[in-house]
Coordinates of C-alpha atoms and ligand atoms in Angstrom, one line a residue:
M19 CA 100.7 -16.3 -43.3
K20 CA 103.8 -14.3 -43.0
Q21 CA 104.8 -14.9 -39.4
D22 CA 105.5 -17.8 -37.2
M23 CA 104.1 -17.8 -33.7
I24 CA 104.8 -19.3 -30.3
V25 CA 101.8 -19.6 -28.1
I26 CA 102.1 -18.8 -24.4
L27 CA 99.5 -21.0 -22.7
D28 CA 98.2 -19.2 -19.6
L29 CA 98.1 -21.8 -16.9
G30 CA 98.0 -19.2 -14.2
G31 CA 101.7 -18.2 -14.1
E32 CA 102.6 -14.8 -13.3
Q33 CA 104.8 -13.8 -16.2
S34 CA 102.9 -14.4 -19.4
A35 CA 103.2 -10.8 -20.6
Q36 CA 106.9 -10.6 -19.8
I37 CA 107.6 -14.0 -21.7
A38 CA 105.6 -12.8 -24.7
R39 CA 107.8 -9.7 -24.6
E40 CA 111.0 -11.8 -24.3
V41 CA 109.9 -14.1 -27.5
R42 CA 109.0 -11.0 -29.4
A43 CA 112.5 -9.5 -28.6
L44 CA 114.0 -12.5 -30.3
G45 CA 112.0 -11.4 -33.6
V46 CA 109.4 -14.2 -33.1
Y47 CA 105.8 -13.3 -32.7
S48 CA 104.0 -14.6 -29.7
E49 CA 100.5 -14.7 -28.3
I50 CA 99.0 -15.4 -25.0
H51 CA 96.0 -17.8 -24.9
P52 CA 93.7 -19.4 -22.2
N53 CA 94.7 -23.0 -21.5
D54 CA 91.5 -24.5 -22.9
L55 CA 92.1 -23.9 -26.5
T56 CA 89.8 -26.1 -28.6
E57 CA 90.7 -27.9 -31.8
Q58 CA 88.8 -25.2 -33.8
Q59 CA 90.5 -22.2 -32.1
L60 CA 93.9 -23.8 -32.6
A61 CA 93.2 -24.4 -36.2
A62 CA 92.4 -20.7 -36.5
L63 CA 95.7 -19.6 -35.1
P64 CA 98.1 -19.1 -38.0
G65 CA 101.8 -20.0 -38.0
V66 CA 102.0 -21.8 -34.5
K67 CA 105.3 -23.5 -34.0
G68 CA 105.4 -24.4 -30.4
F69 CA 103.8 -23.6 -26.9
I70 CA 105.2 -22.3 -23.7
F71 CA 103.2 -23.6 -20.7
N72 CA 103.3 -20.9 -18.1
G73 CA 101.9 -21.9 -14.6
G74 CA 100.6 -25.3 -13.6
P75 CA 98.2 -27.6 -11.8
N76 CA 98.5 -25.6 -8.5
N77 CA 96.4 -23.0 -10.2
V78 CA 92.9 -24.1 -9.6
V79 CA 89.8 -22.4 -11.2
D80 CA 86.4 -23.6 -9.8
G81 CA 87.9 -26.6 -8.3
V82 CA 89.6 -27.7 -11.4
P83 CA 93.5 -27.4 -11.8
L84 CA 94.5 -25.6 -14.9
A85 CA 95.8 -27.9 -17.6
P86 CA 96.4 -27.7 -21.4
S87 CA 93.5 -28.8 -23.3
E88 CA 93.5 -32.1 -25.3
A89 CA 93.8 -30.0 -28.6
V90 CA 96.9 -28.4 -27.3
L91 CA 98.5 -31.8 -26.2
R92 CA 97.5 -33.6 -29.4
S93 CA 99.0 -30.9 -31.6
G94 CA 102.4 -32.5 -31.5
L95 CA 104.1 -29.3 -31.3
P96 CA 107.0 -28.6 -29.2
V97 CA 106.4 -27.5 -25.6
L98 CA 108.5 -25.6 -23.1
S99 CA 107.2 -26.1 -19.7
A100 CA 108.4 -23.9 -16.8
D101 CA 106.7 -24.2 -13.4
Y102 CA 104.3 -26.6 -14.9
D103 CA 103.8 -30.1 -13.6
G104 CA 107.2 -30.9 -12.1
A105 CA 109.1 -28.9 -14.6
P106 CA 111.7 -26.8 -13.1
A107 CA 110.9 -23.2 -12.5
W108 CA 112.2 -20.4 -14.8
P109 CA 116.1 -19.9 -14.2
A110 CA 116.4 -16.9 -12.0
D111 CA 119.6 -16.0 -13.9
D112 CA 118.6 -13.8 -16.9
A113 CA 121.3 -15.1 -19.3
A114 CA 120.1 -18.7 -18.6
R115 CA 116.5 -17.8 -19.0
A116 CA 117.3 -16.0 -22.3
E117 CA 119.3 -19.1 -23.6
M118 CA 116.5 -21.4 -22.6
L119 CA 114.0 -19.3 -24.7
R120 CA 116.3 -18.9 -27.6
A121 CA 117.0 -22.6 -27.7
F122 CA 113.5 -23.4 -27.6
V123 CA 112.2 -20.9 -30.1
F124 CA 114.9 -21.5 -32.7
D125 CA 116.3 -24.9 -32.2
A126 CA 113.2 -27.0 -30.9
C127 CA 110.5 -25.0 -32.8
N128 CA 112.5 -24.0 -35.8
A129 CA 110.7 -20.7 -35.8
Q130 CA 111.8 -17.9 -38.1
A131 CA 112.5 -14.4 -36.7
N132 CA 110.1 -12.8 -39.0
W133 CA 108.0 -10.8 -36.6
N134 CA 107.8 -7.2 -37.8
M135 CA 104.9 -4.7 -38.2
K136 CA 104.5 -5.1 -41.9
N137 CA 104.0 -8.8 -41.5
F138 CA 101.8 -8.5 -38.5
I139 CA 99.5 -6.1 -40.4
A140 CA 99.5 -8.3 -43.4
D141 CA 98.5 -11.2 -41.3
Q142 CA 95.8 -9.3 -39.4
I143 CA 94.3 -8.1 -42.6
E144 CA 94.0 -11.7 -43.8
L145 CA 92.6 -12.9 -40.4
V146 CA 90.0 -10.1 -40.3
R147 CA 88.9 -10.8 -43.9
R148 CA 88.5 -14.5 -43.0
Q149 CA 86.4 -13.5 -40.0
V150 CA 84.3 -10.8 -41.5
G151 CA 83.7 -12.3 -45.0
D152 CA 81.4 -9.9 -46.8
K153 CA 79.5 -8.7 -43.6
K154 CA 79.6 -5.2 -42.0
V155 CA 81.7 -4.0 -39.1
L156 CA 80.9 -1.1 -36.8
L157 CA 83.6 0.8 -34.8
A158 CA 83.5 3.4 -32.0
L159 CA 86.3 5.7 -33.1
S160 CA 87.2 7.9 -30.2
G161 CA 90.3 9.3 -32.0
G162 CA 92.5 7.7 -29.3
V163 CA 95.5 5.6 -30.5
D164 CA 94.0 2.3 -30.1
S165 CA 90.7 2.7 -32.0
S166 CA 92.4 4.8 -34.6
V167 CA 95.0 2.1 -35.4
V168 CA 92.1 -0.5 -35.6
A169 CA 90.1 1.8 -37.9
A170 CA 93.1 2.2 -40.3
L171 CA 93.8 -1.5 -40.2
L172 CA 90.3 -2.5 -40.9
L173 CA 89.9 0.0 -43.7
R174 CA 92.9 -1.7 -45.3
A175 CA 91.3 -5.2 -44.6
V176 CA 87.5 -4.6 -45.4
G177 CA 87.2 -0.9 -46.8
D178 CA 83.6 0.0 -47.3
Q179 CA 82.3 -2.8 -45.1
L180 CA 83.5 -0.7 -42.1
T181 CA 81.5 2.1 -40.5
C182 CA 83.1 4.2 -37.9
V183 CA 81.2 6.3 -35.3
H184 CA 82.8 9.3 -33.7
V185 CA 80.7 10.5 -30.8
N186 CA 81.8 14.0 -29.9
H187 CA 80.6 14.3 -26.2
G188 CA 81.6 17.9 -26.1
L189 CA 84.5 17.2 -23.6
L190 CA 87.1 16.6 -26.2
R191 CA 90.3 18.7 -26.5
K192 CA 90.5 21.6 -28.9
G193 CA 90.7 20.4 -32.6
E194 CA 90.2 16.4 -31.8
P195 CA 86.9 16.0 -33.5
E196 CA 88.1 17.9 -36.6
Q197 CA 91.2 15.7 -36.8
V198 CA 89.2 12.5 -36.7
V199 CA 86.9 13.7 -39.5
Q200 CA 89.8 15.1 -41.5
V201 CA 92.1 12.0 -41.2
F202 CA 89.5 9.2 -41.5
R203 CA 86.7 10.6 -43.6
H204 CA 88.8 12.9 -46.0
N205 CA 92.3 11.5 -46.0
L206 CA 91.5 7.8 -45.7
G207 CA 88.1 7.6 -47.2
A208 CA 86.3 5.9 -44.4
N209 CA 82.5 5.7 -43.9
L210 CA 82.4 8.0 -40.7
V211 CA 79.3 8.9 -38.9
Y212 CA 80.1 12.0 -36.9
V213 CA 77.8 12.7 -34.0
D214 CA 77.9 16.0 -32.3
A215 CA 76.2 15.1 -29.0
T216 CA 77.6 18.0 -27.1
D217 CA 74.2 19.5 -26.1
R218 CA 72.9 16.0 -24.9
F219 CA 76.0 15.4 -22.7
L220 CA 76.2 19.0 -21.2
D221 CA 72.5 19.1 -20.6
K222 CA 72.6 15.7 -18.7
L223 CA 75.7 16.9 -16.7
A224 CA 74.2 20.4 -15.8
G225 CA 74.5 20.9 -12.0
V226 CA 76.1 17.7 -11.4
A227 CA 79.2 18.1 -9.2
D228 CA 80.1 14.5 -7.8
P229 CA 83.0 13.2 -9.9
E230 CA 81.7 9.6 -9.9
Q231 CA 78.3 10.7 -10.9
K232 CA 79.8 12.7 -13.9
R233 CA 81.7 9.7 -15.0
K234 CA 78.7 7.4 -14.8
I235 CA 76.6 9.9 -16.8
I236 CA 79.2 10.3 -19.5
G237 CA 79.7 6.4 -19.8
A238 CA 76.1 5.7 -19.8
E239 CA 75.3 8.3 -22.3
F240 CA 78.1 7.4 -24.6
I241 CA 76.5 3.8 -24.9
R242 CA 73.2 5.2 -25.4
V243 CA 74.3 7.6 -28.3
F244 CA 76.5 4.7 -29.8
E245 CA 73.5 2.3 -29.7
E246 CA 71.2 4.8 -31.3
E247 CA 73.6 5.1 -34.3
A248 CA 74.1 1.4 -34.4
R249 CA 70.4 0.9 -34.7
K250 CA 70.2 3.3 -37.7
L251 CA 72.6 1.1 -39.6
S252 CA 71.4 -2.2 -41.0
G253 CA 73.0 -5.6 -41.3
I254 CA 76.0 -4.9 -38.9
E255 CA 77.3 -8.3 -37.5
F256 CA 80.6 -7.3 -36.3
L257 CA 81.9 -4.8 -33.6
A258 CA 85.6 -3.8 -33.9
Q259 CA 87.3 -2.8 -30.7
G260 CA 90.6 -1.3 -29.9
T261 CA 91.3 -3.7 -27.1
I262 CA 95.0 -4.0 -26.4
Y263 CA 97.1 -6.4 -24.4
P264 CA 96.9 -4.4 -21.0
D265 CA 93.3 -4.3 -21.3
I266 CA 92.9 -8.1 -21.2
V267 CA 93.2 -8.2 -17.5
E268 CA 94.5 -11.2 -15.6
S269 CA 91.8 -11.5 -13.1
G270 CA 91.4 -13.5 -9.9
T271 CA 93.9 -14.5 -7.2
K272 CA 97.2 -16.1 -7.6
T273 CA 95.7 -19.5 -7.9
N274 CA 92.9 -18.5 -9.9
K275 CA 94.2 -16.6 -12.9
V276 CA 92.9 -16.9 -16.2
V277 CA 93.0 -14.4 -19.1
K278 CA 89.7 -12.5 -19.2
S279 CA 88.6 -10.2 -22.0
H280 CA 87.8 -6.6 -21.0
H281 CA 85.4 -5.0 -23.4
N282 CA 85.8 -1.2 -24.0
V283 CA 82.2 -0.9 -25.3
G284 CA 80.5 -2.9 -22.5
G285 CA 76.9 -2.4 -21.7
L286 CA 75.5 -2.7 -25.2
P287 CA 72.1 -4.3 -25.0
D288 CA 71.6 -8.0 -25.8
D289 CA 69.4 -7.5 -29.0
L290 CA 72.4 -5.5 -30.3
A291 CA 74.5 -8.8 -30.4
F292 CA 77.8 -8.4 -32.3
E293 CA 80.8 -10.6 -32.8
L294 CA 84.0 -9.0 -31.7
V295 CA 86.9 -8.0 -34.1
E296 CA 89.8 -7.1 -32.0
P297 CA 92.9 -7.1 -34.3
V298 CA 95.4 -5.5 -31.9
R299 CA 94.3 -7.4 -28.7
Q300 CA 97.8 -8.9 -28.4
L301 CA 99.8 -5.9 -28.8
F302 CA 101.5 -3.7 -26.3
K303 CA 101.1 0.1 -26.4
D304 CA 104.4 0.8 -28.0
E305 CA 103.6 -2.0 -30.7
V306 CA 100.2 -0.4 -31.4
R307 CA 102.0 3.0 -32.0
A308 CA 104.3 1.3 -34.5
A309 CA 101.5 -0.3 -36.2
G310 CA 99.7 3.1 -36.5
L311 CA 102.9 4.6 -38.1
E312 CA 103.1 1.6 -40.6
L313 CA 99.5 2.2 -41.4
G314 CA 100.1 5.9 -42.2
L315 CA 98.4 7.6 -39.3
P316 CA 99.9 11.1 -38.5
A317 CA 102.5 11.0 -35.7
D318 CA 100.6 13.4 -33.5
M319 CA 97.6 10.9 -33.5
V320 CA 99.9 7.9 -32.9
Y321 CA 101.9 9.5 -30.0
R322 CA 98.9 11.3 -28.4
Q323 CA 99.2 11.6 -24.8
P324 CA 96.7 9.5 -22.7
F325 CA 93.4 11.0 -22.3
P326 CA 90.6 9.9 -19.9
G327 CA 87.5 8.6 -21.5
P328 CA 85.3 11.2 -19.6
G329 CA 87.7 13.8 -21.2
L330 CA 87.8 17.4 -20.0
G331 CA 84.7 16.5 -18.0
V332 CA 87.0 15.5 -15.0
R333 CA 89.2 18.6 -15.4
C334 CA 86.4 21.1 -15.3
L335 CA 85.9 20.4 -11.6
G336 CA 82.6 20.3 -10.0
A337 CA 79.4 21.1 -12.0
I338 CA 80.4 21.7 -15.6
T339 CA 79.4 25.0 -17.3
R340 CA 79.8 25.8 -20.8
D341 CA 81.8 28.9 -20.2
R342 CA 84.2 27.3 -17.9
L343 CA 84.6 24.2 -20.0
E344 CA 85.6 26.6 -23.0
A345 CA 88.2 28.3 -20.7
L346 CA 89.5 24.8 -20.0
R347 CA 89.7 23.7 -23.6
E348 CA 91.5 26.8 -24.6
S349 CA 94.0 27.0 -21.8
D350 CA 94.6 23.2 -22.5
A351 CA 95.3 24.0 -26.1
I352 CA 97.8 26.9 -25.3
L353 CA 99.6 24.4 -22.9
R354 CA 99.9 21.7 -25.5
E355 CA 101.1 24.2 -28.1
E356 CA 103.8 25.7 -25.8
F357 CA 104.9 22.3 -24.6
A358 CA 105.3 21.0 -28.4
R359 CA 107.2 24.3 -29.2
A360 CA 109.6 23.6 -26.2
G361 CA 110.0 20.0 -27.2
L362 CA 108.4 19.0 -23.8
D363 CA 105.7 16.8 -25.7
K364 CA 108.5 14.3 -26.2
T365 CA 109.6 14.1 -22.6
V366 CA 106.6 14.6 -20.4
W367 CA 104.0 11.6 -20.2
Q368 CA 100.8 13.6 -19.5
Y369 CA 100.2 17.5 -19.3
F370 CA 97.0 19.4 -19.1
T371 CA 95.2 22.2 -17.4
I372 CA 92.5 22.0 -14.7
V373 CA 89.9 24.9 -14.2
P374 CA 88.2 24.6 -10.8
D375 CA 84.9 26.0 -9.8
L376 CA 86.4 28.9 -7.9
K377 CA 87.0 32.6 -8.6
S378 CA 89.6 35.0 -7.3
V379 CA 89.9 38.7 -7.6
G380 CA 92.3 40.1 -10.2
V381 CA 92.8 43.2 -12.1
R382 CA 92.3 43.7 -15.9
D383 CA 92.2 47.1 -17.8
N384 CA 92.4 48.9 -14.5
A385 CA 89.3 47.3 -13.3
R386 CA 88.8 44.5 -10.7
C387 CA 87.9 41.0 -12.3
D388 CA 86.6 37.9 -10.6
E389 CA 87.9 34.9 -12.8
W390 CA 88.9 31.3 -12.5
P391 CA 92.5 30.1 -12.3
A392 CA 94.0 27.5 -14.7
I393 CA 96.1 24.9 -13.0
I394 CA 98.8 23.3 -14.9
R395 CA 99.6 19.5 -14.3
A396 CA 102.5 17.9 -15.9
V397 CA 103.7 14.4 -14.9
N398 CA 105.9 11.4 -15.8
T399 CA 104.9 7.9 -15.0
V400 CA 105.6 4.4 -16.1
D401 CA 102.4 2.7 -15.1
A402 CA 100.2 5.6 -13.8
M403 CA 100.2 4.1 -10.3
T404 CA 102.8 6.6 -9.2
A405 CA 103.8 9.8 -11.0
T406 CA 106.7 12.3 -10.7
I407 CA 106.8 16.0 -11.5
E408 CA 108.8 16.9 -14.5
D409 CA 111.0 20.1 -14.2
I410 CA 109.4 22.6 -16.6
P411 CA 111.7 25.5 -17.5
W412 CA 110.6 28.8 -16.0
P413 CA 110.5 30.7 -19.3
V414 CA 108.1 28.0 -20.7
L415 CA 106.0 28.5 -17.6
H416 CA 106.0 32.2 -18.0
A417 CA 105.1 32.0 -21.7
I418 CA 102.2 29.7 -21.0
T419 CA 101.0 32.1 -18.2
R420 CA 101.2 35.1 -20.3
R421 CA 99.2 33.6 -23.1
I422 CA 96.5 32.0 -21.0
V423 CA 95.7 35.2 -19.0
T424 CA 95.7 37.4 -22.2
E425 CA 94.0 34.9 -24.6
V426 CA 91.5 32.8 -22.5
K427 CA 88.3 34.5 -21.5
G428 CA 87.6 34.2 -17.7
I429 CA 91.0 33.1 -16.5
N430 CA 93.2 35.7 -14.5
R431 CA 95.6 33.4 -12.8
V432 CA 97.8 30.3 -13.6
C433 CA 99.0 27.9 -10.9
Y434 CA 101.5 25.1 -11.2
D435 CA 100.8 21.7 -9.4
L436 CA 103.9 20.3 -7.9
T437 CA 102.4 17.3 -6.2
P438 CA 103.7 13.9 -7.2
K439 CA 101.4 10.8 -7.0
P440 CA 100.9 10.0 -4.2
T441 CA 99.6 12.1 -2.6
G442 CA 98.0 13.7 -5.7
T443 CA 96.3 11.6 -8.2
I444 CA 97.1 12.5 -11.8
E445 CA 93.7 13.9 -12.5
W446 CA 91.9 16.2 -10.0
E447 CA 88.8 14.4 -9.9
Ligands
XMP216 P1 94.7 9.0 -11.6 O1 94.0 10.4 -11.6 O2 93.9 7.9 -11.1 O3 94.9 8.7 -13.3 O4 96.1 9.2 -11.1 C1 95.7 7.7 -13.7 C2 95.6 7.7 -15.1 O5 94.2 7.3 -15.5 C3 93.5 8.2 -16.3 N1 92.3 8.3 -15.9 C4 91.1 7.8 -16.6 N2 91.1 7.2 -17.7 N3 88.7 7.1 -17.5 C5 89.8 6.7 -18.3 O6 89.8 6.2 -19.3 C6 88.7 7.7 -16.3 O7 87.6 7.9 -15.7 C7 89.9 8.2 -15.7 N4 90.4 8.7 -14.7 C8 91.8 8.9 -14.8 C9 94.4 9.5 -16.1 O8 94.3 10.4 -17.1 C10 95.8 9.0 -15.8 O9 96.4 8.8 -17.2

């Protein structure tokens, strides 16, 4: 293996993710693992040079205080405890804390600063090969950053043993399904099953105006289509997922905190039992993007703005109709094109259009026209909990408006949403 590793043992402490980031900033790879690591799990972790115990016996789960497992204690590897069992808390002083970590990682553990994307990918390829052997792997490839990076990595690791399934639910942005097919089937030579399930989804959604109901239908139908495709393939034993670190939620209360796995494709029936392959589950978003670039994915795929699972379905407000959905898709494509032309795609976190189920009077070719408005939303945020409005230069807004009202069928007005979050959420539904 190419990299050394420091394991952060989750004993219910608050800062596991932050500590992992700090160790990685020293150039040493680190992973967060639950306290009850077995002998076997430990043996499967490559390059472990030491442990950081984070949290301690005050954290009780099911009446039992969290403690490191016997396997960890018997490993004989150096341990840094902070906040654990009488050990002093982390120094509040940033410099002292950095020095404590540095001394532990390099002096006590003798770790090498050999963490980089090349080495990470090489190690993951080796680990995936060990896990999967000559068996087959299935991946739901949405075209989002995380699943795309996993697909590219698994292709390197197991090539033909991987089958990717791309379900087009009809609510993707303009050009997205085509890009997935182009990049993965044609450029990278992946086995890609492309399912155009547009009619199925839109039929199920017909007349449904309630946003939560729409989300439920889209989620459930997605599992159904994916499951049908999985059943058509024989001999699949592994399911790959683009789970990343922020998906691994730290659940429970302050004194009841364990790292729990969160599955992106939950809800698959029991008789489709797969073992999971999650090669980027310990990466943060910026690291996943770096891995994607290293694996040769196109920059516009790797730097794609966040896009909700239910896709355009929650931006075509109320009951979705095909003509209004098309107007939404076209207006969104124009907005993205003009933002890219103005360089705003580099500075604005999320930007899109919304088309409400509402018509207003306008005038076109000297005649009255009743058409929808397109609403522009462009926000910046760090964690999506709050969001601010980015100043968009007026000439850009004018250019977008001009193009939308002339090029998009059914839209006669463009509005600009100036509301930060709170009070407005980022999406309108
Ligand atoms: P809100 O609208 O809650 O959005 O301010 C915060 C972030 O979450 C995204 N979002 C979703 N993502 N499924 C997703 O995968 C959803 O149902 C969903 N709803 C909102 C939204 O795009 C924004 O980035």
